[in-house]
mmCIF file of C-alpha atoms in Angstrom:
data_model
loop_
_atom_site.group_PDB
_atom_site.id
_atom_site.type_symbol
_atom_site.label_atom_id
_atom_site.label_comp_id
_atom_site.label_asym_id
_atom_site.label_seq_id
_atom_site.Cartn_x
_atom_site.Cartn_y
_atom_site.Cartn_z
ATOM 1 C CA UNK A 1 0.208 -0.074 0.213
ATOM 2 C CA UNK A 2 2.688 1.739 0.914
ATOM 3 C CA UNK A 3 4.740 1.536 -2.852
ATOM 4 C CA UNK A 4 1.385 2.411 -4.993
ATOM 5 C CA UNK A 5 0.924 5.713 -2.745
ATOM 6 C CA UNK A 6 4.373 6.031 -3.268
ATOM 7 C CA UNK A 7 4.269 5.296 -6.876
ATOM 8 C CA UNK A 8 1.151 7.101 -6.473
ATOM 9 C CA UNK A 9 3.156 10.252 -5.337
ATOM 10 C CA UNK A 10 5.680 9.779 -8.433
ATOM 11 C CA UNK A 11 3.619 10.324 -10.773
ATOM 12 C CA UNK A 12 0.836 12.899 -9.939
ATOM 13 C CA UNK A 13 4.895 15.069 -8.918
ATOM 14 C CA UNK A 14 5.693 14.498 -12.398
ATOM 15 C CA UNK A 15 2.799 15.146 -14.164
ATOM 16 C CA UNK A 16 2.224 18.072 -11.684
ATOM 17 C CA UNK A 17 6.407 19.783 -12.671
ATOM 18 C CA UNK A 18 5.382 19.425 -16.975
ATOM 19 C CA UNK A 19 2.742 21.784 -15.883
ATOM 20 C CA UNK A 20 4.227 23.651 -13.980
ATOM 21 C CA UNK A 21 7.691 23.994 -16.695
ATOM 22 C CA UNK A 22 4.609 24.508 -18.925
ATOM 23 C CA UNK A 23 1.196 25.422 -18.557
ATOM 24 C CA UNK A 24 -0.235 24.626 -22.045
ATOM 25 C CA UNK A 25 0.516 21.298 -20.917
ATOM 26 C CA UNK A 26 -2.189 21.619 -18.598
ATOM 27 C CA UNK A 27 -4.771 22.526 -20.740
ATOM 28 C CA UNK A 28 -3.236 19.984 -23.676
ATOM 29 C CA UNK A 29 -2.907 17.586 -21.419
ATOM 30 C CA UNK A 30 -6.535 15.432 -19.417
ATOM 31 C CA UNK A 31 -4.462 13.248 -17.852
ATOM 32 C CA UNK A 32 -2.308 15.098 -15.853
ATOM 33 C CA UNK A 33 -5.713 18.115 -15.046
ATOM 34 C CA UNK A 34 -7.272 15.165 -13.971
ATOM 35 C CA UNK A 35 -3.817 13.769 -11.198
ATOM 36 C CA UNK A 36 -3.358 17.932 -10.363
ATOM 37 C CA UNK A 37 -7.037 17.331 -8.692
ATOM 38 C CA UNK A 38 -7.094 16.095 -4.868
ATOM 39 C CA UNK A 39 -10.090 16.894 -3.723
ATOM 40 C CA UNK A 40 -11.445 12.688 -4.565
ATOM 41 C CA UNK A 41 -8.611 11.679 -2.192
ATOM 42 C CA UNK A 42 -9.199 14.802 0.354
ATOM 43 C CA UNK A 43 -12.570 13.878 0.917
ATOM 44 C CA UNK A 44 -11.925 10.036 1.654
ATOM 45 C CA UNK A 45 -9.697 11.259 4.164
ATOM 46 C CA UNK A 46 -12.177 13.350 5.477
ATOM 47 C CA UNK A 47 -13.712 10.600 6.428
ATOM 48 C CA UNK A 48 -10.585 9.438 7.960
ATOM 49 C CA UNK A 49 -11.106 12.561 10.217
ATOM 50 C CA UNK A 50 -13.889 11.874 12.944
ATOM 51 C CA UNK A 51 -15.133 14.291 14.514
ATOM 52 C CA UNK A 52 -12.471 16.894 12.825
ATOM 53 C CA UNK A 53 -14.830 17.536 10.084
ATOM 54 C CA UNK A 54 -16.689 20.937 11.502
ATOM 55 C CA UNK A 55 -14.045 23.966 11.310
ATOM 56 C CA UNK A 56 -14.137 26.170 14.132
ATOM 57 C CA UNK A 57 -14.104 29.091 12.204
ATOM 58 C CA UNK A 58 -15.676 29.675 8.511
ATOM 59 C CA UNK A 59 -13.895 29.308 6.017
ATOM 60 C CA UNK A 60 -14.385 32.068 1.948
ATOM 61 C CA UNK A 61 -16.374 29.553 -0.001
ATOM 62 C CA UNK A 62 -14.688 30.223 -3.939
ATOM 63 C CA UNK A 63 -17.603 31.039 -6.314
ATOM 64 C CA UNK A 64 -18.365 28.530 -8.686
ATOM 65 C CA UNK A 65 -21.863 29.139 -9.924
ATOM 66 C CA UNK A 66 -21.587 28.991 -14.079
ATOM 67 C CA UNK A 67 -24.256 30.372 -15.736
ATOM 68 C CA UNK A 68 -22.604 29.521 -19.637
ATOM 69 C CA UNK A 69 -24.247 31.724 -21.924
ATOM 70 C CA UNK A 70 -22.692 35.483 -19.380
ATOM 71 C CA UNK A 71 -19.599 32.887 -18.705
ATOM 72 C CA UNK A 72 -19.010 31.860 -23.039
ATOM 73 C CA UNK A 73 -18.974 35.633 -23.737
ATOM 74 C CA UNK A 74 -16.744 36.275 -21.313
ATOM 75 C CA UNK A 75 -12.477 36.733 -22.612
ATOM 76 C CA UNK A 76 -9.806 34.386 -21.630
ATOM 77 C CA UNK A 77 -7.881 37.434 -19.801
ATOM 78 C CA UNK A 78 -11.809 37.986 -18.173
ATOM 79 C CA UNK A 79 -12.826 34.204 -17.201
ATOM 80 C CA UNK A 80 -9.532 33.131 -16.103
ATOM 81 C CA UNK A 81 -9.430 36.661 -14.240
ATOM 82 C CA UNK A 82 -12.909 35.356 -12.203
ATOM 83 C CA UNK A 83 -10.832 31.289 -11.600
ATOM 84 C CA UNK A 84 -7.360 32.939 -10.188
ATOM 85 C CA UNK A 85 -10.023 35.828 -7.971
ATOM 86 C CA UNK A 86 -11.801 31.898 -6.108
ATOM 87 C CA UNK A 87 -8.521 30.604 -6.092
ATOM 88 C CA UNK A 88 -6.992 33.709 -4.202
ATOM 89 C CA UNK A 89 -10.269 33.711 -1.537
ATOM 90 C CA UNK A 90 -10.116 30.219 -1.111
ATOM 91 C CA UNK A 91 -5.696 29.747 -0.169
ATOM 92 C CA UNK A 92 -6.238 32.610 1.755
ATOM 93 C CA UNK A 93 -9.180 31.758 4.293
ATOM 94 C CA UNK A 94 -7.053 28.804 3.696
ATOM 95 C CA UNK A 95 -4.890 30.313 5.707
ATOM 96 C CA UNK A 96 -6.659 32.051 8.306
ATOM 97 C CA UNK A 97 -8.610 28.989 9.867
ATOM 98 C CA UNK A 98 -5.273 27.186 9.483
ATOM 99 C CA UNK A 99 -2.806 30.451 11.507
ATOM 100 C CA UNK A 100 -5.918 30.307 14.295
ATOM 101 C CA UNK A 101 -6.628 26.615 14.625
ATOM 102 C CA UNK A 102 -4.368 23.338 16.315
ATOM 103 C CA UNK A 103 -2.498 20.526 14.260
ATOM 104 C CA UNK A 104 -5.052 17.940 13.596
ATOM 105 C CA UNK A 105 -6.504 16.058 10.230
ATOM 106 C CA UNK A 106 -9.142 19.625 9.462
ATOM 107 C CA UNK A 107 -5.647 21.069 9.414
ATOM 108 C CA UNK A 108 -3.655 19.008 7.921
ATOM 109 C CA UNK A 109 -6.117 18.283 5.311
ATOM 110 C CA UNK A 110 -6.480 22.004 4.993
ATOM 111 C CA UNK A 111 -3.051 22.095 4.140
ATOM 112 C CA UNK A 112 -3.120 19.981 1.376
ATOM 113 C CA UNK A 113 -6.114 21.732 -0.176
ATOM 114 C CA UNK A 114 -3.366 24.968 0.207
ATOM 115 C CA UNK A 115 -0.711 23.267 -1.965
ATOM 116 C CA UNK A 116 -3.358 22.057 -4.443
ATOM 117 C CA UNK A 117 -4.792 25.614 -4.627
ATOM 118 C CA UNK A 118 -1.535 26.993 -4.606
ATOM 119 C CA UNK A 119 -0.553 24.663 -8.015
ATOM 120 C CA UNK A 120 -3.607 25.608 -9.482
ATOM 121 C CA UNK A 121 -2.528 29.442 -9.824
ATOM 122 C CA UNK A 122 0.001 28.927 -9.679
ATOM 123 C CA UNK A 123 -0.223 27.400 -14.033
ATOM 124 C CA UNK A 124 -3.180 30.031 -14.922
ATOM 125 C CA UNK A 125 -0.991 32.742 -13.339
ATOM 126 C CA UNK A 126 1.501 31.635 -15.917
ATOM 127 C CA UNK A 127 -0.894 30.304 -18.911
ATOM 128 C CA UNK A 128 -0.406 32.585 -21.471
ATOM 129 C CA UNK A 129 -3.328 34.171 -23.181
ATOM 130 C CA UNK A 130 -3.804 35.563 -26.260
ATOM 131 C CA UNK A 131 -3.872 39.770 -26.872
ATOM 132 C CA UNK A 132 -6.392 41.451 -25.362
ATOM 133 C CA UNK A 133 -6.453 44.170 -21.891
ATOM 134 C CA UNK A 134 -5.427 42.963 -18.830
ATOM 135 C CA UNK A 135 -7.980 42.423 -16.233
ATOM 136 C CA UNK A 136 -7.317 42.717 -12.793
ATOM 137 C CA UNK A 137 -8.886 39.621 -11.325
ATOM 138 C CA UNK A 138 -12.301 40.219 -10.057
ATOM 139 C CA UNK A 139 -15.284 38.468 -8.740
ATOM 140 C CA UNK A 140 -18.673 36.621 -10.096
ATOM 141 C CA UNK A 141 -20.247 36.298 -6.797
ATOM 142 C CA UNK A 142 -20.759 37.384 -3.443
ATOM 143 C CA UNK A 143 -18.475 35.364 -1.303
ATOM 144 C CA UNK A 144 -20.422 33.120 1.344
ATOM 145 C CA UNK A 145 -19.115 31.276 3.569
ATOM 146 C CA UNK A 146 -19.038 28.029 5.758
ATOM 147 C CA UNK A 147 -17.188 25.547 8.701
ATOM 148 C CA UNK A 148 -18.187 22.788 6.645
ATOM 149 C CA UNK A 149 -14.969 21.228 5.467
ATOM 150 C CA UNK A 150 -17.237 18.897 3.092
ATOM 151 C CA UNK A 151 -18.912 21.795 2.028
ATOM 152 C CA UNK A 152 -15.703 23.633 1.473
ATOM 153 C CA UNK A 153 -14.915 20.453 -0.403
ATOM 154 C CA UNK A 154 -17.658 20.143 -2.659
ATOM 155 C CA UNK A 155 -17.111 23.796 -3.580
ATOM 156 C CA UNK A 156 -13.454 23.602 -4.638
ATOM 157 C CA UNK A 157 -14.605 20.571 -7.177
ATOM 158 C CA UNK A 158 -17.165 22.330 -8.174
ATOM 159 C CA UNK A 159 -15.093 25.248 -9.063
ATOM 160 C CA UNK A 160 -12.242 22.652 -11.097
ATOM 161 C CA UNK A 161 -14.474 20.961 -12.287
ATOM 162 C CA UNK A 162 -17.045 23.076 -13.552
ATOM 163 C CA UNK A 163 -15.176 26.736 -14.677
ATOM 164 C CA UNK A 164 -12.145 25.355 -14.957
ATOM 165 C CA UNK A 165 -12.722 22.779 -17.140
ATOM 166 C CA UNK A 166 -14.708 25.209 -19.123
ATOM 167 C CA UNK A 167 -11.198 27.266 -19.232
ATOM 168 C CA UNK A 168 -9.755 24.905 -20.814
ATOM 169 C CA UNK A 169 -11.695 22.817 -23.914
ATOM 170 C CA UNK A 170 -12.379 26.275 -24.519
ATOM 171 C CA UNK A 171 -8.123 26.898 -24.734
ATOM 172 C CA UNK A 172 -8.060 23.271 -26.189
ATOM 173 C CA UNK A 173 -7.224 24.193 -29.526
ATOM 174 C CA UNK A 174 -3.946 26.346 -28.616
ATOM 175 C CA UNK A 175 -2.584 22.421 -28.165
ATOM 176 C CA UNK A 176 -1.826 21.729 -32.149
ATOM 177 C CA UNK A 177 -0.710 24.746 -32.896
ATOM 178 C CA UNK A 178 2.402 24.137 -29.393
#
């Protein structure tokens, strides 16, 4: 079992290293995108955190709502800005919780979540987009908060599998030209 986890970790690290050095590879390699999404692993680990699923302080949730018509009318820069703003909101909220909490199962899971969010932020901020006006990251919703770690993971997964995946799929036409 430990060997299989080590192998999985190596596979994820190698996929992630490639995605970090060439963000367009993240766009063009669905396997790399699937490997970096660790929400299912975190949810599984959460089931082993007996009594630790309720956080002592609220965590801000990312903006995961996707209105397809308005989303499609946004530029690539606006879409990336929306996703980056949501990821930054969540990662900052996780940092605040970690600073105020005692070490434990929930804190450990949130550390892993923070690392995962930072990986996505690194990829998105280094992804070259077509020329257009610079867009400051902005939220597309009024943030909500929760003290439920499972709700945090659910909302994060919806952001990754919804807005982020739709954004990346729209960029796949660049895969043939690179």
